[in-house]
GROMACS .gro file of C-alpha atoms in nm:
model
  294
    1UNK     CA    1   9.202   5.091   5.283
    2UNK     CA    2   8.844   5.179   5.364
    3UNK     CA    3   8.796   5.253   5.755
    4UNK     CA    4   8.491   5.303   5.974
    5UNK     CA    5   8.426   5.641   5.975
    6UNK     CA    6   8.123   5.623   6.183
    7UNK     CA    7   8.237   5.601   6.607
    8UNK     CA    8   8.013   5.757   6.906
    9UNK     CA    9   7.647   5.836   6.914
   10UNK     CA   10   7.517   5.750   6.581
   11UNK     CA   11   7.121   5.880   6.554
   12UNK     CA   12   6.865   5.669   6.363
   13UNK     CA   13   6.658   5.975   6.259
   14UNK     CA   14   6.300   5.992   6.281
   15UNK     CA   15   6.079   6.117   5.946
   16UNK     CA   16   5.853   6.358   6.216
   17UNK     CA   17   5.460   6.408   5.966
   18UNK     CA   18   5.287   6.629   6.017
   19UNK     CA   19   4.849   6.614   6.160
   20UNK     CA   20   4.721   6.524   5.856
   21UNK     CA   21   5.012   6.264   5.739
   22UNK     CA   22   5.246   6.431   5.545
   23UNK     CA   23   5.683   6.479   5.578
   24UNK     CA   24   5.673   6.783   5.905
   25UNK     CA   25   6.038   6.900   5.720
   26UNK     CA   26   5.992   7.185   5.939
   27UNK     CA   27   5.999   6.954   6.299
   28UNK     CA   28   6.298   6.752   6.161
   29UNK     CA   29   6.482   7.079   6.047
   30UNK     CA   30   6.454   7.174   6.389
   31UNK     CA   31   6.525   6.790   6.523
   32UNK     CA   32   6.908   6.719   6.330
   33UNK     CA   33   7.017   7.107   6.508
   34UNK     CA   34   6.921   6.971   6.833
   35UNK     CA   35   7.061   6.676   6.803
   36UNK     CA   36   7.375   6.813   6.661
   37UNK     CA   37   7.382   7.093   7.004
   38UNK     CA   38   7.302   6.729   7.215
   39UNK     CA   39   7.605   6.592   7.133
   40UNK     CA   40   7.486   6.326   6.771
   41UNK     CA   41   7.891   6.146   6.661
   42UNK     CA   42   7.653   6.172   6.297
   43UNK     CA   43   7.340   6.038   6.145
   44UNK     CA   44   7.155   5.745   5.985
   45UNK     CA   45   6.891   5.846   5.786
   46UNK     CA   46   6.668   5.669   5.555
   47UNK     CA   47   6.707   5.350   5.787
   48UNK     CA   48   6.408   5.151   5.929
   49UNK     CA   49   6.405   5.451   6.286
   50UNK     CA   50   6.288   5.676   5.982
   51UNK     CA   51   5.956   5.428   5.794
   52UNK     CA   52   6.187   5.483   5.474
   53UNK     CA   53   5.911   5.165   5.340
   54UNK     CA   54   5.615   5.379   5.315
   55UNK     CA   55   5.800   5.701   5.211
   56UNK     CA   56   5.857   5.829   4.896
   57UNK     CA   57   6.081   5.829   4.650
   58UNK     CA   58   6.107   6.237   4.661
   59UNK     CA   59   6.032   6.196   5.024
   60UNK     CA   60   6.335   6.047   5.089
   61UNK     CA   61   6.557   6.296   4.883
   62UNK     CA   62   6.381   6.606   5.075
   63UNK     CA   63   6.502   6.446   5.353
   64UNK     CA   64   6.840   6.305   5.268
   65UNK     CA   65   6.884   6.692   5.085
   66UNK     CA   66   6.826   6.844   5.394
   67UNK     CA   67   7.030   6.615   5.720
   68UNK     CA   68   7.293   6.688   5.395
   69UNK     CA   69   7.260   7.115   5.485
   70UNK     CA   70   7.215   7.068   5.789
   71UNK     CA   71   7.462   6.819   5.897
   72UNK     CA   72   7.677   6.698   5.611
   73UNK     CA   73   7.980   6.984   5.654
   74UNK     CA   74   7.994   6.837   6.073
   75UNK     CA   75   7.911   6.547   6.139
   76UNK     CA   76   7.913   6.181   5.827
   77UNK     CA   77   7.649   6.064   5.751
   78UNK     CA   78   7.490   5.746   5.697
   79UNK     CA   79   7.231   5.630   5.479
   80UNK     CA   80   6.981   5.283   5.458
   81UNK     CA   81   6.996   5.074   5.108
   82UNK     CA   82   6.944   4.747   5.082
   83UNK     CA   83   6.709   4.500   5.085
   84UNK     CA   84   6.588   4.134   4.938
   85UNK     CA   85   6.651   4.198   4.580
   86UNK     CA   86   7.092   4.206   4.528
   87UNK     CA   87   6.972   4.340   4.180
   88UNK     CA   88   6.830   4.629   4.343
   89UNK     CA   89   6.988   4.714   4.584
   90UNK     CA   90   7.322   4.706   4.308
   91UNK     CA   91   7.103   4.904   4.093
   92UNK     CA   92   7.058   5.204   4.342
   93UNK     CA   93   7.388   5.188   4.402
   94UNK     CA   94   7.464   5.260   4.060
   95UNK     CA   95   7.220   5.525   3.940
   96UNK     CA   96   7.139   5.638   4.260
   97UNK     CA   97   7.256   5.992   4.417
   98UNK     CA   98   7.471   5.931   4.702
   99UNK     CA   99   7.635   6.317   4.675
  100UNK     CA  100   7.623   6.436   5.057
  101UNK     CA  101   7.633   6.063   5.189
  102UNK     CA  102   8.055   5.942   5.379
  103UNK     CA  103   7.826   5.567   5.379
  104UNK     CA  104   7.539   5.287   5.364
  105UNK     CA  105   7.384   5.134   5.583
  106UNK     CA  106   7.260   4.785   5.429
  107UNK     CA  107   7.024   4.516   5.612
  108UNK     CA  108   7.028   4.126   5.625
  109UNK     CA  109   6.814   4.101   5.261
  110UNK     CA  110   6.447   3.987   5.562
  111UNK     CA  111   6.196   3.801   5.467
  112UNK     CA  112   6.305   3.556   5.215
  113UNK     CA  113   6.562   3.390   5.447
  114UNK     CA  114   6.895   3.361   5.247
  115UNK     CA  115   7.128   3.089   5.367
  116UNK     CA  116   7.510   3.207   5.497
  117UNK     CA  117   7.630   3.146   5.194
  118UNK     CA  118   7.362   3.419   5.066
  119UNK     CA  119   7.380   3.672   5.277
  120UNK     CA  120   7.846   3.640   5.183
  121UNK     CA  121   7.748   3.707   4.802
  122UNK     CA  122   7.473   3.895   4.856
  123UNK     CA  123   7.711   4.189   5.059
  124UNK     CA  124   7.945   4.068   4.856
  125UNK     CA  125   7.779   4.187   4.562
  126UNK     CA  126   7.680   4.512   4.669
  127UNK     CA  127   8.049   4.624   4.772
  128UNK     CA  128   8.156   4.550   4.467
  129UNK     CA  129   7.883   4.758   4.347
  130UNK     CA  130   8.070   5.083   4.467
  131UNK     CA  131   8.306   5.285   4.635
  132UNK     CA  132   8.198   5.426   4.913
  133UNK     CA  133   8.210   5.280   5.280
  134UNK     CA  134   7.919   5.030   5.362
  135UNK     CA  135   7.802   4.922   5.682
  136UNK     CA  136   7.624   4.592   5.729
  137UNK     CA  137   7.296   4.545   5.999
  138UNK     CA  138   7.251   4.256   6.116
  139UNK     CA  139   6.916   4.322   6.313
  140UNK     CA  140   6.729   3.884   6.321
  141UNK     CA  141   6.443   4.048   6.495
  142UNK     CA  142   6.303   4.215   6.169
  143UNK     CA  143   6.470   3.958   5.934
  144UNK     CA  144   6.381   3.653   5.973
  145UNK     CA  145   6.798   3.619   5.965
  146UNK     CA  146   7.104   3.567   6.226
  147UNK     CA  147   7.435   3.678   5.974
  148UNK     CA  148   7.658   3.441   6.207
  149UNK     CA  149   7.979   3.599   6.373
  150UNK     CA  150   8.196   3.322   6.114
  151UNK     CA  151   8.030   3.515   5.790
  152UNK     CA  152   8.082   3.914   5.918
  153UNK     CA  153   8.380   3.870   5.990
  154UNK     CA  154   8.470   3.591   5.567
  155UNK     CA  155   8.249   3.960   5.449
  156UNK     CA  156   8.497   4.199   5.743
  157UNK     CA  157   8.845   3.944   5.601
  158UNK     CA  158   8.684   3.974   5.161
  159UNK     CA  159   8.611   4.349   5.090
  160UNK     CA  160   8.803   4.618   5.146
  161UNK     CA  161   8.477   4.829   5.184
  162UNK     CA  162   8.232   4.667   5.411
  163UNK     CA  163   8.383   4.876   5.711
  164UNK     CA  164   8.115   4.780   6.056
  165UNK     CA  165   7.813   4.611   6.071
  166UNK     CA  166   7.546   4.801   6.271
  167UNK     CA  167   7.466   4.422   6.552
  168UNK     CA  168   7.119   4.411   6.666
  169UNK     CA  169   7.107   3.989   6.720
  170UNK     CA  170   7.102   4.103   7.091
  171UNK     CA  171   7.380   3.858   7.151
  172UNK     CA  172   7.670   3.984   7.298
  173UNK     CA  173   7.878   3.652   7.253
  174UNK     CA  174   7.888   3.713   6.838
  175UNK     CA  175   8.032   4.055   6.974
  176UNK     CA  176   8.296   3.903   7.139
  177UNK     CA  177   8.363   3.709   6.871
  178UNK     CA  178   8.342   4.006   6.614
  179UNK     CA  179   8.569   4.166   6.698
  180UNK     CA  180   8.827   3.910   6.850
  181UNK     CA  181   8.861   3.859   6.557
  182UNK     CA  182   8.776   4.125   6.315
  183UNK     CA  183   9.028   4.406   6.113
  184UNK     CA  184   9.108   4.683   6.268
  185UNK     CA  185   8.963   4.810   5.969
  186UNK     CA  186   8.648   4.739   6.040
  187UNK     CA  187   8.436   4.814   6.379
  188UNK     CA  188   8.085   4.708   6.552
  189UNK     CA  189   7.839   4.929   6.617
  190UNK     CA  190   7.583   4.867   6.873
  191UNK     CA  191   7.228   4.854   6.724
  192UNK     CA  192   7.038   4.798   6.999
  193UNK     CA  193   7.020   5.121   7.286
  194UNK     CA  194   7.001   4.861   7.574
  195UNK     CA  195   7.345   4.679   7.438
  196UNK     CA  196   7.530   4.929   7.413
  197UNK     CA  197   7.723   4.974   7.808
  198UNK     CA  198   7.810   4.649   7.745
  199UNK     CA  199   7.899   4.666   7.369
  200UNK     CA  200   8.101   4.905   7.370
  201UNK     CA  201   8.318   4.711   7.721
  202UNK     CA  202   8.317   4.468   7.411
  203UNK     CA  203   8.542   4.679   7.213
  204UNK     CA  204   8.207   4.795   7.015
  205UNK     CA  205   8.354   5.180   6.869
  206UNK     CA  206   7.963   5.290   6.913
  207UNK     CA  207   7.598   5.263   6.816
  208UNK     CA  208   7.301   5.399   6.605
  209UNK     CA  209   7.094   5.484   6.869
  210UNK     CA  210   6.647   5.566   6.865
  211UNK     CA  211   6.698   5.715   7.218
  212UNK     CA  212   6.945   5.917   7.046
  213UNK     CA  213   6.685   6.168   6.891
  214UNK     CA  214   6.542   6.254   7.204
  215UNK     CA  215   6.802   6.216   7.433
  216UNK     CA  216   7.141   6.276   7.288
  217UNK     CA  217   7.320   6.452   7.549
  218UNK     CA  218   7.287   6.219   7.829
  219UNK     CA  219   7.335   5.920   7.570
  220UNK     CA  220   7.659   6.050   7.434
  221UNK     CA  221   7.795   6.080   7.802
  222UNK     CA  222   7.725   5.806   7.846
  223UNK     CA  223   7.931   5.687   7.554
  224UNK     CA  224   8.238   5.985   7.587
  225UNK     CA  225   8.218   5.897   7.972
  226UNK     CA  226   8.270   5.448   7.887
  227UNK     CA  227   8.535   5.487   7.582
  228UNK     CA  228   8.717   5.805   7.806
  229UNK     CA  229   8.715   5.486   8.091
  230UNK     CA  230   8.499   5.636   8.294
  231UNK     CA  231   8.311   5.310   8.383
  232UNK     CA  232   8.083   5.439   8.667
  233UNK     CA  233   7.980   5.690   8.576
  234UNK     CA  234   7.904   5.576   8.306
  235UNK     CA  235   7.710   5.252   8.399
  236UNK     CA  236   7.531   5.513   8.589
  237UNK     CA  237   7.383   5.681   8.313
  238UNK     CA  238   7.320   5.310   8.172
  239UNK     CA  239   7.143   5.234   8.492
  240UNK     CA  240   6.856   5.595   8.468
  241UNK     CA  241   6.832   5.496   8.082
  242UNK     CA  242   6.684   5.110   8.128
  243UNK     CA  243   6.333   5.192   8.266
  244UNK     CA  244   6.319   5.381   7.908
  245UNK     CA  245   6.487   5.147   7.709
  246UNK     CA  246   6.197   4.857   7.794
  247UNK     CA  247   5.907   5.208   7.705
  248UNK     CA  248   6.071   5.325   7.379
  249UNK     CA  249   6.069   4.946   7.207
  250UNK     CA  250   5.709   4.770   7.371
  251UNK     CA  251   5.414   4.923   7.054
  252UNK     CA  252   5.735   4.828   6.810
  253UNK     CA  253   6.001   5.118   6.736
  254UNK     CA  254   5.912   5.392   6.623
  255UNK     CA  255   5.638   5.463   6.801
  256UNK     CA  256   5.853   5.444   7.178
  257UNK     CA  257   6.107   5.729   7.084
  258UNK     CA  258   5.808   5.982   6.888
  259UNK     CA  259   5.581   5.937   7.150
  260UNK     CA  260   5.881   6.084   7.378
  261UNK     CA  261   5.947   6.335   7.147
  262UNK     CA  262   5.606   6.430   7.137
  263UNK     CA  263   5.605   6.467   7.488
  264UNK     CA  264   5.858   6.677   7.516
  265UNK     CA  265   5.636   6.923   7.229
  266UNK     CA  266   5.865   6.812   6.959
  267UNK     CA  267   5.655   6.645   6.700
  268UNK     CA  268   5.334   6.525   6.578
  269UNK     CA  269   5.252   6.232   6.744
  270UNK     CA  270   5.134   6.052   6.432
  271UNK     CA  271   5.275   5.759   6.214
  272UNK     CA  272   5.190   5.571   5.808
  273UNK     CA  273   5.028   5.275   5.894
  274UNK     CA  274   5.088   5.019   5.944
  275UNK     CA  275   5.245   5.108   6.235
  276UNK     CA  276   5.030   5.272   6.539
  277UNK     CA  277   5.070   5.517   6.790
  278UNK     CA  278   5.183   5.359   7.141
  279UNK     CA  279   4.937   5.295   7.389
  280UNK     CA  280   4.844   5.552   7.592
  281UNK     CA  281   4.899   5.398   7.902
  282UNK     CA  282   5.299   5.322   7.697
  283UNK     CA  283   5.227   5.720   7.676
  284UNK     CA  284   5.129   5.802   8.039
  285UNK     CA  285   5.447   5.579   8.181
  286UNK     CA  286   5.636   5.737   7.905
  287UNK     CA  287   5.626   6.091   7.979
  288UNK     CA  288   5.633   6.018   8.383
  289UNK     CA  289   5.971   5.830   8.305
  290UNK     CA  290   6.104   6.159   8.140
  291UNK     CA  291   5.961   6.344   8.438
  292UNK     CA  292   6.227   6.166   8.622
  293UNK     CA  293   6.449   6.271   8.284
  294UNK     CA  294   6.804   6.221   8.432
   0.00000   0.00000   0.00000
């Protein structure tokens, strides 16, 4: 029986670009080393924050290889593998190179808005196509469809290798319902930095974090304190983060965290179209927040 190994602070890894728009592998190397030193418990690669839709096959392969080489022997690695064409996702799972990867993160089909039964059949088919652990990803703000708790629970009970869900619907009620009725081998992982503190209080196993790219030490400390029952100390860190959470997402993700990493001197502030950098006013406020850093 598979179980979830993706616990604690997961980093939703950004893809740094050079000024001319190519992948900055040197900056990526530094980022991975920095996040490992800061207490990252696992990496989530080639997903939303990594601007994956704009990467070439070759770039994806190189990024995956670099993360596996640098972090694979130290922490688990979860890799994005999802889409809105079930047959395509199955084909990728059966023919792609997943060496060094510990599990796949599969997003709810976007744009074509399946019913709850459609979501169930999609993920059941994906789970049957691989022996790897599968983490579902529910993010209605991006996909246009919310996977309800009952569908998630049905999948958790019916598919032994579906081990968790990255839940980013913004509903603590939905999180609570899943946690209350899930099997022991299945976990809820926060997909929203701002809700990580309350979600862990409800029983979530960790977070796949955007802000963890820039402040892994501080964010992992909050999670560890909370999981150890030191709620008051964890809450203080959570409240120090609240202004930054808002700023990071006001101009979209990963524009905010890339601006922040640029302020910290770690990457160029470059995104690939259709994404663009944060507005100057947001950049200035991020800079001010960082001066009073935790």
